[in-house]
CSV table of C-alpha atoms in Angstrom, one decimal:
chain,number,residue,atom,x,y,z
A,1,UNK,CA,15.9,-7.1,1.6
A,2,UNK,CA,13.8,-10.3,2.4
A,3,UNK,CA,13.9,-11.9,5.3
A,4,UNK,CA,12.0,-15.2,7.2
A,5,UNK,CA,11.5,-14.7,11.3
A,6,UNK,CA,10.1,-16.0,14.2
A,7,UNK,CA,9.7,-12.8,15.7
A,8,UNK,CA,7.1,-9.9,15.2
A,9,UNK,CA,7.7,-8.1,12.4
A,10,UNK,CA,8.9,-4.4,13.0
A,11,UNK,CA,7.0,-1.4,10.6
A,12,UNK,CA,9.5,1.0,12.0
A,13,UNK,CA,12.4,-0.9,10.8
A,14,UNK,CA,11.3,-2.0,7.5
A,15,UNK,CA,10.5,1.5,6.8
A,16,UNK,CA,13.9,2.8,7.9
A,17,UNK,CA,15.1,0.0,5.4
A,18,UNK,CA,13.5,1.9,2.2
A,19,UNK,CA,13.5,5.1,3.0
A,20,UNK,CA,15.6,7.2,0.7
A,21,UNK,CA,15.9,10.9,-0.6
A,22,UNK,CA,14.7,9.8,-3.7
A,23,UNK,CA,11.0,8.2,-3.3
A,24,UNK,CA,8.2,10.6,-3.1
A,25,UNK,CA,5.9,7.4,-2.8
A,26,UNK,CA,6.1,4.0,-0.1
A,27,UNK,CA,3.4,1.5,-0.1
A,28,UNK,CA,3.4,-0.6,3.1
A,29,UNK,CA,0.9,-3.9,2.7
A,30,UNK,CA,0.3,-6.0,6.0
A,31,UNK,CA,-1.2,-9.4,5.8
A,32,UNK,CA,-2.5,-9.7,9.0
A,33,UNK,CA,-4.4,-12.6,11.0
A,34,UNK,CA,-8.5,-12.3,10.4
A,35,UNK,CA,-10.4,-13.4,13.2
A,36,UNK,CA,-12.5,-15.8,10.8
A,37,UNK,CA,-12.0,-17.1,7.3
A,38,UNK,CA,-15.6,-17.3,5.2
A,39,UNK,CA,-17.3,-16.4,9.0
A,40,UNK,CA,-15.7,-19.7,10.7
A,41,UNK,CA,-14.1,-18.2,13.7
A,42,UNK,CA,-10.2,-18.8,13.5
A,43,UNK,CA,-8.4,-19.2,16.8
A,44,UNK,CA,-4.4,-18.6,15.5
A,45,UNK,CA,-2.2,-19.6,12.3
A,46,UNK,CA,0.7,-21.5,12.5
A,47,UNK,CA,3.3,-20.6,9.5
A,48,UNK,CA,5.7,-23.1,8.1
A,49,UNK,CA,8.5,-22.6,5.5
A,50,UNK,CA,10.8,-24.3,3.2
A,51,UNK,CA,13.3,-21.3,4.4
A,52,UNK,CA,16.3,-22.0,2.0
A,53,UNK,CA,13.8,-21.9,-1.3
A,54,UNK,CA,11.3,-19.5,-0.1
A,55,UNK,CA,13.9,-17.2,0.7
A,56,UNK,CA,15.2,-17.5,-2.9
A,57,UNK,CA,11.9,-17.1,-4.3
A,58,UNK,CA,11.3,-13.7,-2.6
A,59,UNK,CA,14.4,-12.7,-3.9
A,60,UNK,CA,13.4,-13.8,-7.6
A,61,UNK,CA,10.1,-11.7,-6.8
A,62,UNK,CA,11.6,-8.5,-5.8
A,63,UNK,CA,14.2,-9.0,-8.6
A,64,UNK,CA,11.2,-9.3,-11.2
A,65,UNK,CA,9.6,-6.3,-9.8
A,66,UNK,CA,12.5,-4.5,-9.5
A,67,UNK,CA,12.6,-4.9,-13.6
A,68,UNK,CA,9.3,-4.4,-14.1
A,69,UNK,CA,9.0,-0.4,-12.4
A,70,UNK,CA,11.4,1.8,-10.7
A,71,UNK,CA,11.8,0.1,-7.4
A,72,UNK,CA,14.7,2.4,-5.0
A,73,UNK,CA,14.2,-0.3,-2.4
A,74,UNK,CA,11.9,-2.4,-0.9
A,75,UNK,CA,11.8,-5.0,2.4
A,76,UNK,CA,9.9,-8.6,2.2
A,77,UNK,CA,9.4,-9.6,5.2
A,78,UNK,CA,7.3,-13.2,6.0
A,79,UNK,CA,6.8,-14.4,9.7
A,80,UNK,CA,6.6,-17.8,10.7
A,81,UNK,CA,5.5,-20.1,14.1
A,82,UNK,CA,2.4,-18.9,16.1
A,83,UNK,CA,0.6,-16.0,15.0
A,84,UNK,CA,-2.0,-14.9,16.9
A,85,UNK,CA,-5.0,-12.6,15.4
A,86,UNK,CA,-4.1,-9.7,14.5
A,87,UNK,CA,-0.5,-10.5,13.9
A,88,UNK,CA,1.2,-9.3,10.7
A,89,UNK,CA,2.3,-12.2,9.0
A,90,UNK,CA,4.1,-10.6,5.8
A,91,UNK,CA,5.1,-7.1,5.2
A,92,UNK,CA,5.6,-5.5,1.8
A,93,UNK,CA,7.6,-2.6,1.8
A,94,UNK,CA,8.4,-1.0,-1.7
A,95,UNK,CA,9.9,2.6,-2.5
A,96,UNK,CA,9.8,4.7,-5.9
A,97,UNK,CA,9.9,7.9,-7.0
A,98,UNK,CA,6.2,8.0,-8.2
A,99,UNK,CA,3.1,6.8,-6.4
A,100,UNK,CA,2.1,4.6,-9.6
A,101,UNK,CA,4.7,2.3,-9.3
A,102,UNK,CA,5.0,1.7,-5.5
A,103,UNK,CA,1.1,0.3,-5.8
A,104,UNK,CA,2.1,-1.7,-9.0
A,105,UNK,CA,4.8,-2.9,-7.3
A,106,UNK,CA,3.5,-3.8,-4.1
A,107,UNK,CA,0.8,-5.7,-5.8
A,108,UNK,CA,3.0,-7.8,-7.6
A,109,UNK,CA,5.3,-9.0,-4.8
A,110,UNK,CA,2.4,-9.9,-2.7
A,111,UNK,CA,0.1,-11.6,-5.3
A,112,UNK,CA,3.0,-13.4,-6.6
A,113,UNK,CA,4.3,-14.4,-3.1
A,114,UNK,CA,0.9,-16.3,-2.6
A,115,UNK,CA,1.3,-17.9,-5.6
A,116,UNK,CA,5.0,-19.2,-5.4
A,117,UNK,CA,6.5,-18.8,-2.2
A,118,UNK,CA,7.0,-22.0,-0.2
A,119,UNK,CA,5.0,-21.2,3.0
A,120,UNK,CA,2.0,-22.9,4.5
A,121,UNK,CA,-0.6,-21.4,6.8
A,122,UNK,CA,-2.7,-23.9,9.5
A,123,UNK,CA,-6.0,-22.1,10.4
A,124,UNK,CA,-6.6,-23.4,14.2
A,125,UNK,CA,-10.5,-23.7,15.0
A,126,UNK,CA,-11.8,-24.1,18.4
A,127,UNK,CA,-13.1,-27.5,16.7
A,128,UNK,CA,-10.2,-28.4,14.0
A,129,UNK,CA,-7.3,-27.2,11.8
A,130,UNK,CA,-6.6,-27.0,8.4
A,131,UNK,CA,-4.0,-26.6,6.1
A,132,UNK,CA,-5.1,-23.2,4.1
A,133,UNK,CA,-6.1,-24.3,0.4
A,134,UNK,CA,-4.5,-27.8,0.5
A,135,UNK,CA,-7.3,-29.8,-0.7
A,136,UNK,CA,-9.4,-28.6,-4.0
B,1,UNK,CA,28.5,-44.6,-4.5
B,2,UNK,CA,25.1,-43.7,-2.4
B,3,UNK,CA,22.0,-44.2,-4.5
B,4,UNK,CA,19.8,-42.4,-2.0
B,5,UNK,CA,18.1,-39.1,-1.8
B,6,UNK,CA,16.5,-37.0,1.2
B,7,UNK,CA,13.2,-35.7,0.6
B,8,UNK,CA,12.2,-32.7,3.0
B,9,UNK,CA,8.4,-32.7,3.8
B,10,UNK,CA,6.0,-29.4,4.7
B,11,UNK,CA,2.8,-28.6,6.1
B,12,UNK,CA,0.3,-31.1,5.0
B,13,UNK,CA,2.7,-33.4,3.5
B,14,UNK,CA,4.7,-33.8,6.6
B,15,UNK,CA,1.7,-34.5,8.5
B,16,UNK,CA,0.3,-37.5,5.8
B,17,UNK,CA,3.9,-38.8,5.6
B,18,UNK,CA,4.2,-38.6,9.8
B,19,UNK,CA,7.9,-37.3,9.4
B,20,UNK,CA,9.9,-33.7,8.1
B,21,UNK,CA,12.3,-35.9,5.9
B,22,UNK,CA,12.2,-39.1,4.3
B,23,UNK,CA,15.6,-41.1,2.8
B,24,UNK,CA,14.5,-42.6,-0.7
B,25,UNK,CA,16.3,-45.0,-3.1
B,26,UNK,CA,16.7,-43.2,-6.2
B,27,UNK,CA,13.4,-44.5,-8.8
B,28,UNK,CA,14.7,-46.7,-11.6
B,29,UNK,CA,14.5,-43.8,-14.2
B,30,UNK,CA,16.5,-41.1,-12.0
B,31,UNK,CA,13.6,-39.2,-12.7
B,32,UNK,CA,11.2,-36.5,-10.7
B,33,UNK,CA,7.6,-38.1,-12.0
B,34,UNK,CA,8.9,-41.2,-10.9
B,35,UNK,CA,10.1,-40.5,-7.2
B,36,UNK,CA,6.7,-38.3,-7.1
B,37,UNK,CA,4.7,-41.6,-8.1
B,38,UNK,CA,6.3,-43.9,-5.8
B,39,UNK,CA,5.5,-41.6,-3.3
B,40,UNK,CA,1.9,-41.4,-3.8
B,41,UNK,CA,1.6,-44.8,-4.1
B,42,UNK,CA,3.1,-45.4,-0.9
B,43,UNK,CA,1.1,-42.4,0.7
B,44,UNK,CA,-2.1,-42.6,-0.5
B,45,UNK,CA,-3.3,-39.0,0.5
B,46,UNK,CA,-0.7,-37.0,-1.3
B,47,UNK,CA,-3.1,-38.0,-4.1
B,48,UNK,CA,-6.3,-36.1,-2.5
B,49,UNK,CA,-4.0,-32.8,-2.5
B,50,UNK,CA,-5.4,-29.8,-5.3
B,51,UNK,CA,-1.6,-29.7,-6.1
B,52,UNK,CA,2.0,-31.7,-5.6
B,53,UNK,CA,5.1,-30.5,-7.0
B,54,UNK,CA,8.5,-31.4,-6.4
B,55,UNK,CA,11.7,-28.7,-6.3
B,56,UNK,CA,14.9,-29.7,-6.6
B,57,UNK,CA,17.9,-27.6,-4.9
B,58,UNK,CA,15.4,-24.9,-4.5
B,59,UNK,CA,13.4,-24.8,-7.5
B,60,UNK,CA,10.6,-26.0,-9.1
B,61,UNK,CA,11.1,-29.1,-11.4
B,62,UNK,CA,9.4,-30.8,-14.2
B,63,UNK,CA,8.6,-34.3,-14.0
B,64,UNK,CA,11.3,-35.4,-16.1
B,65,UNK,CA,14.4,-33.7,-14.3
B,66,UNK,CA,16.8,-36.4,-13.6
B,67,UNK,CA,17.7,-36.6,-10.0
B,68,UNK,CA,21.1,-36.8,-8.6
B,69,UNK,CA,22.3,-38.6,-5.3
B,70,UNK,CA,23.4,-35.0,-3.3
B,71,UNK,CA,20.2,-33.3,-5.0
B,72,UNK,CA,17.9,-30.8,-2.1
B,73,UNK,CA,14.6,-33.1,-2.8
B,74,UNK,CA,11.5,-31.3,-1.5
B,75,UNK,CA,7.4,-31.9,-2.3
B,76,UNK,CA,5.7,-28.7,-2.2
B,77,UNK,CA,2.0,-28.8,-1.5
B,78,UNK,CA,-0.3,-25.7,-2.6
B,79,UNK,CA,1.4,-22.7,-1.2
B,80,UNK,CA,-0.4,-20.2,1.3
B,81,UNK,CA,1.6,-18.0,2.7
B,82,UNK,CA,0.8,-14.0,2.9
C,1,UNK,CA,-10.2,9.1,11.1
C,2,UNK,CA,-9.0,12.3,8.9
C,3,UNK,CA,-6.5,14.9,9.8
C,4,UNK,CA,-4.2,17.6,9.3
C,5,UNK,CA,-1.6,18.6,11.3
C,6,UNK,CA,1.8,20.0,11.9
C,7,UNK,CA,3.4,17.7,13.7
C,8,UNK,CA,5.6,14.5,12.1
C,9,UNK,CA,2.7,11.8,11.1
C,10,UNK,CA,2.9,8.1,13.4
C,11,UNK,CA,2.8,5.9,11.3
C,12,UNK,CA,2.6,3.3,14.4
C,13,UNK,CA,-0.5,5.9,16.0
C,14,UNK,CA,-2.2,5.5,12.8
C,15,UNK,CA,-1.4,1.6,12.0
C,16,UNK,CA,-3.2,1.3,16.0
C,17,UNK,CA,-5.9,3.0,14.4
C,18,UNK,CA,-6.7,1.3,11.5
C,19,UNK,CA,-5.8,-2.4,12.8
C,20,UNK,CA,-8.8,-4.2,13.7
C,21,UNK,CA,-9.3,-8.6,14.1
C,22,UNK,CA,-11.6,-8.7,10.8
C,23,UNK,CA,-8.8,-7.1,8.6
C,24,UNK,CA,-6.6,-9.6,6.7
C,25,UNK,CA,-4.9,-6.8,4.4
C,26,UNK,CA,-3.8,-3.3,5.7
C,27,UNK,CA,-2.0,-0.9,3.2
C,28,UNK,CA,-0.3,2.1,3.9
C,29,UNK,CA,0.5,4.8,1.3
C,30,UNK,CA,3.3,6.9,2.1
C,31,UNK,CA,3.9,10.5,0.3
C,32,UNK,CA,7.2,11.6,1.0
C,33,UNK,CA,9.5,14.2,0.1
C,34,UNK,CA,11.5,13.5,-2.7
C,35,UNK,CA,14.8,15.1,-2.9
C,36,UNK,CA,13.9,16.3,-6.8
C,37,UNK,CA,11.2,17.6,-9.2
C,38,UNK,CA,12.2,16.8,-13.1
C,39,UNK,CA,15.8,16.2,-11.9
C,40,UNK,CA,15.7,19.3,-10.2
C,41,UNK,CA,17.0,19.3,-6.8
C,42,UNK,CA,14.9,20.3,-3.9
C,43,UNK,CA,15.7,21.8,-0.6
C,44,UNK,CA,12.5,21.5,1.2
C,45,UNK,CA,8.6,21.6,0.9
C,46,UNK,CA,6.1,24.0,2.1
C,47,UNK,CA,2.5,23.0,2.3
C,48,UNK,CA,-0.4,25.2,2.9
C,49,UNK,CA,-4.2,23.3,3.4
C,50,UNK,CA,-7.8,25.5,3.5
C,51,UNK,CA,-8.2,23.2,6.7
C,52,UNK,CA,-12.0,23.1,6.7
C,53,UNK,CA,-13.0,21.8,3.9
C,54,UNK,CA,-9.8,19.9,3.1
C,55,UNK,CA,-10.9,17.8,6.0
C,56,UNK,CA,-14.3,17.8,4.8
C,57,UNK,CA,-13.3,16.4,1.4
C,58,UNK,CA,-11.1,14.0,2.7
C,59,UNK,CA,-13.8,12.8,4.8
C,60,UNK,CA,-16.2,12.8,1.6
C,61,UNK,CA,-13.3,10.7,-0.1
C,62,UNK,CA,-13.1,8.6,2.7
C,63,UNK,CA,-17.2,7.8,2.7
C,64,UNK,CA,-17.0,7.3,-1.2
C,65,UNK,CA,-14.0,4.7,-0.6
C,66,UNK,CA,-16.3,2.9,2.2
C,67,UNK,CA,-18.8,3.0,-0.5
C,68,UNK,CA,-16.9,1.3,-2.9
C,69,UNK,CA,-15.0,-1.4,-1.0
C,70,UNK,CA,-15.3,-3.0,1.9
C,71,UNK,CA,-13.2,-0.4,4.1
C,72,UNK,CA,-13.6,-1.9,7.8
C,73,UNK,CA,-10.9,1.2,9.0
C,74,UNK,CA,-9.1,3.8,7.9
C,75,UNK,CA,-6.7,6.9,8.5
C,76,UNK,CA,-6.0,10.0,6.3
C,77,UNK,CA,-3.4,12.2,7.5
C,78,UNK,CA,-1.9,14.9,6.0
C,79,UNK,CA,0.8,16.9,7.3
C,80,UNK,CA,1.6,20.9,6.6
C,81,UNK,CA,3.9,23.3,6.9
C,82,UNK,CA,7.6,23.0,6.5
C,83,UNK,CA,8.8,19.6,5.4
C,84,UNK,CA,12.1,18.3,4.7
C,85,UNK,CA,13.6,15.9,2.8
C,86,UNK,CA,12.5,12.2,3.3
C,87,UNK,CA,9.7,13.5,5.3
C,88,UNK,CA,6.1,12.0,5.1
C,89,UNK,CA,4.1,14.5,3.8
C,90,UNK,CA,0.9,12.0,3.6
C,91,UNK,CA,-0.5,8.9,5.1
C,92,UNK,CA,-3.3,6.5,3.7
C,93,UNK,CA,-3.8,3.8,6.0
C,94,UNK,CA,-6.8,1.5,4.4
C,95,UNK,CA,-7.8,-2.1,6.3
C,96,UNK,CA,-10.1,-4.7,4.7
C,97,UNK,CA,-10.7,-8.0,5.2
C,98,UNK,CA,-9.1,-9.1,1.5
C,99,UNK,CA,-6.4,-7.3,0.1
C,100,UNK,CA,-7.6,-6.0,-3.4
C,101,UNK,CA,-9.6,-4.1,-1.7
C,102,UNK,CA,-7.0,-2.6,0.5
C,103,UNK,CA,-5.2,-2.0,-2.8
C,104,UNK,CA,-8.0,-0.4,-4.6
C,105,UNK,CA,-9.5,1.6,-1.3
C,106,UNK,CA,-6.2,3.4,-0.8
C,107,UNK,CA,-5.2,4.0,-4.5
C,108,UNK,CA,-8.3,5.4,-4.9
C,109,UNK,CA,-8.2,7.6,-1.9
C,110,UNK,CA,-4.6,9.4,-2.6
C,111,UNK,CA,-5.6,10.0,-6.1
C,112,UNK,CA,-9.1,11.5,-5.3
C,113,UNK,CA,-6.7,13.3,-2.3
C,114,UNK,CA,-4.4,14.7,-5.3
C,115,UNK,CA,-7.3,15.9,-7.5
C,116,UNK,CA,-9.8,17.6,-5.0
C,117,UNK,CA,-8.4,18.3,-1.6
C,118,UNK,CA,-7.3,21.9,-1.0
C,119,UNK,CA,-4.0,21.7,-0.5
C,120,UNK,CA,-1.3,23.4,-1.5
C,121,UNK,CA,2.6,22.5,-2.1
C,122,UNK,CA,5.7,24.8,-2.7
C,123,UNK,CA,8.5,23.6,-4.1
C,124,UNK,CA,11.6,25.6,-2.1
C,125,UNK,CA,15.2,25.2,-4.6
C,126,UNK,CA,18.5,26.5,-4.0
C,127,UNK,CA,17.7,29.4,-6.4
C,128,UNK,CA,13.5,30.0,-6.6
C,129,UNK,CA,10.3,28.6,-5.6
C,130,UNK,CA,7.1,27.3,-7.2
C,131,UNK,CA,3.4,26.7,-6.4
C,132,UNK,CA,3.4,22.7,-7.5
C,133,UNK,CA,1.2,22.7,-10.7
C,134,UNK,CA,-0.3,26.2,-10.5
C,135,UNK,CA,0.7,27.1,-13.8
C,136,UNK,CA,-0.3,25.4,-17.5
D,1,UNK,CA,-27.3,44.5,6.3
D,2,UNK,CA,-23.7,44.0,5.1
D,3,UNK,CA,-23.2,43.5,1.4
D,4,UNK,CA,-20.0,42.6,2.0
D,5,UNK,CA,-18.3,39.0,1.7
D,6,UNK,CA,-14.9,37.8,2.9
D,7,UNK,CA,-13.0,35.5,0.5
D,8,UNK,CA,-10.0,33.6,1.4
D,9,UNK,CA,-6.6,32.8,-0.3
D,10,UNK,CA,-3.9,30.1,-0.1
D,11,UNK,CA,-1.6,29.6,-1.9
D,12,UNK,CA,-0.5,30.9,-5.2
D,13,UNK,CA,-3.5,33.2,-4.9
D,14,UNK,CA,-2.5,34.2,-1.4
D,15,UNK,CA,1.0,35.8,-3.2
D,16,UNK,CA,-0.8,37.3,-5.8
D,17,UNK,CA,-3.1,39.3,-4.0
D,18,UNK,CA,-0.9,39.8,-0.9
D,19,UNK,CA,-3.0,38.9,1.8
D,20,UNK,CA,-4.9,35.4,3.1
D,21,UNK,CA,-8.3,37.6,3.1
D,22,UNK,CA,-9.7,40.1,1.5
D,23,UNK,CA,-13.1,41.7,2.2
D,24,UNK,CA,-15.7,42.5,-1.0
D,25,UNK,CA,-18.4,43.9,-2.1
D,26,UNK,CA,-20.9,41.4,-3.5
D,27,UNK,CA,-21.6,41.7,-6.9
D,28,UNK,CA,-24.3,43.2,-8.7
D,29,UNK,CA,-25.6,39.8,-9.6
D,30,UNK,CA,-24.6,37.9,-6.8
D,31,UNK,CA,-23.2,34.9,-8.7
D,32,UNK,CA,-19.5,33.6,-8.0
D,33,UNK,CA,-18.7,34.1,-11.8
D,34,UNK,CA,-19.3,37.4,-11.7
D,35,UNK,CA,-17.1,38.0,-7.8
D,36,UNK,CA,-14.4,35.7,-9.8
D,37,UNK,CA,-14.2,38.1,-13.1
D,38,UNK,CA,-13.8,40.8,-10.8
D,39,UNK,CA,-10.9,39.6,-9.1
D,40,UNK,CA,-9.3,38.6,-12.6
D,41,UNK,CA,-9.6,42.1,-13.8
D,42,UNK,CA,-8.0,43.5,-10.0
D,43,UNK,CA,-5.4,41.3,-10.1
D,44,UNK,CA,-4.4,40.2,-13.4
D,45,UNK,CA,-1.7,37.6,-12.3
D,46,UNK,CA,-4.9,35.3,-11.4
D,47,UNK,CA,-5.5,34.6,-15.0
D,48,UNK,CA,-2.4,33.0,-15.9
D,49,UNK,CA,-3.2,29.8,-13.2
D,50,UNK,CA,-3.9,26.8,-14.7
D,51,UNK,CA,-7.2,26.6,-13.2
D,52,UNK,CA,-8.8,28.6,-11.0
D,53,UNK,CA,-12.1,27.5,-8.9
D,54,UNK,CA,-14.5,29.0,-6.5
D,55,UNK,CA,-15.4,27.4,-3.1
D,56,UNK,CA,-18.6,28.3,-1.2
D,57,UNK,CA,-18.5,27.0,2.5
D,58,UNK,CA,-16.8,24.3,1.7
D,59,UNK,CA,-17.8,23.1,-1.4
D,60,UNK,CA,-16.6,23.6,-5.4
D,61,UNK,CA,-19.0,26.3,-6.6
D,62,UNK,CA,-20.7,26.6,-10.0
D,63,UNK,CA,-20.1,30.0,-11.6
D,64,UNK,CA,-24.0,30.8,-11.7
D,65,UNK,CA,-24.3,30.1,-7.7
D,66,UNK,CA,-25.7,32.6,-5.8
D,67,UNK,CA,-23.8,34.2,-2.7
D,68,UNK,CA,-25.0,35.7,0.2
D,69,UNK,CA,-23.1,38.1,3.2
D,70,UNK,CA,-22.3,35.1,5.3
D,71,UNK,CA,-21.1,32.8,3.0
D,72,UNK,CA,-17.5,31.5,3.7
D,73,UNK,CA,-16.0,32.0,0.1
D,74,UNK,CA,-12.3,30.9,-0.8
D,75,UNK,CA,-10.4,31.3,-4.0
D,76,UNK,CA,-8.7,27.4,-4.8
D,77,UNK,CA,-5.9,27.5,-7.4
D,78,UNK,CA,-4.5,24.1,-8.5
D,79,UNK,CA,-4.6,22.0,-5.6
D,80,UNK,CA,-1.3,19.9,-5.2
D,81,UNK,CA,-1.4,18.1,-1.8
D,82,UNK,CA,0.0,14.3,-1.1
């Protein structure tokens, strides 16, 4: 399952999503709001999304990992709008019989996500905002 | 027969370009390289950006993709979501 | 925060416990009970912990991780008794302010968990029993 | 003064021997290696684990340790937890 939403994203369900008899291992990761980014206080994000293509891409990504190790199920879930700190923006939810593969796994879908998944952050300081990474 | 194409704009491009979606005349060669030049050229700042690709219908294209009229055009600055 | 205990673990209690404003990057690491060993089918789990110094290892685990990376919070809880199918048997909850650290924190803790924490699993099937691993 | 020592058992080792404690005599040279063969020879069963270790208040114990009456001793077979 992936999934885009406005609204706060719920542990409980995603974890009722990939629960199965088979896994004996479920890695959760949480990117949440930091309070600062290289010790500039950070106010709140604002997420954007090309929905239609970052939605696709998700899919590609848990389809990739799904080859790659013995994914049951799994739940990508990226918020978008106001976050405020301490928010989850994205949760990575990925279920597999062994504990070596649910890391693996996990790993992947996040690290790739961050590398091809149309979403932009805005960090909002007290004094300014910027577009995460834009310029070099 | 239309010879126009919608561009959708995100983030730091829709805020250099002042608008989510721009209409375009198709560029001369039909091309992605040249719609992505004509656009930096008429937008100055989409130049200072570490990165500037363009997908078409949802995916990333190359510069030399020929573009068709009912084509999903949309510039994708660098990503950073998570 | 380290414990053992009977009751069902919260994952919500324990993601309270471990969020904090200067993570960017919680992960959790469920251990649940698979439904089969080897293709075996299992009915249900039994686990047994030397409760002192299980918690004191887990704690030592715990300072080694903190050592390691840069762990800002963190909750090892591991469950005993009778557990059923689908039941989470162990929870690593690791929060950093980047996430390969969150990766490598809690990795690190469930394998050091495996290896050196006295506790002890039974595998209960339809027609026997067996001490997980006690035997070459 | 007691020479005695009480050793606990989970486990694998807690069905072999039948009972979570069991209450020694320390041995003649008061080193866990030595209160470890002598549980090997009472209770054969403990030989065939695929590891067998000593702890000592809490801690892994080296076979040359010394013990002493109040020491909290506990056998730990092959741990399999998480």
């Amino acid at each position: 399952m992936v999934s885009i939403t406005t609204e706060p994203i719920d542990m409980n369900a995603a974890y009722q999503h990939v629960s199965t008899d088979a896994a004996g291992a479920i890695t959760f990761f949480f990117g949440t709001v930091r309070d600062n980014t290289q010790n500039r206080p950070v106010e709140r994000l604002e997420y954007e999304a090309y929905d239609r293509m970052a939605l696709a891409k998700m899919q590609e990504i848990a389809d990739e990992a799904g080859q790659r190790w013995d994914v049951r199920k799994y739940a990508i879930i990226h918020r978008k709008g106001n976050l405020a700190i301490g928010d989850i923006a994205v949760l990575i939810a990925v279920a597999t019989p062994h504990r070596a593969d649910a890391f693996d796994a996990c790993r992947y879908i996040i690290d790739t996500l961050k590398q091809q998944v149309p979403i932009w952050k805005k960090e909002i300081f007290e004094d300014g905002q910027v577009w995460v990474d834009a310029h070099p | 027969m239309s010879n126009r194409v919608s561009v959708q704009l995100f983030g730091i491009t829709r805020e250099i370009v002042g608008t989510s979606a721009l209409t375009l005349d198709l560029p001369k060669t039909g091309q992605v390289g040249e719609l992505l030049s004509n656009l930096k050229e008429q937008y100055p700042a989409l130049t200072g950006l570490r990165s500037l690709l363009v997908a078409v219908n949802g995916e990333y294209a190359e510069l030399n993709q020929p573009l068709h009229p009912n084509d999903e055009i949309a510039l994708i600055p660098p990503v950073s979501g998570g």
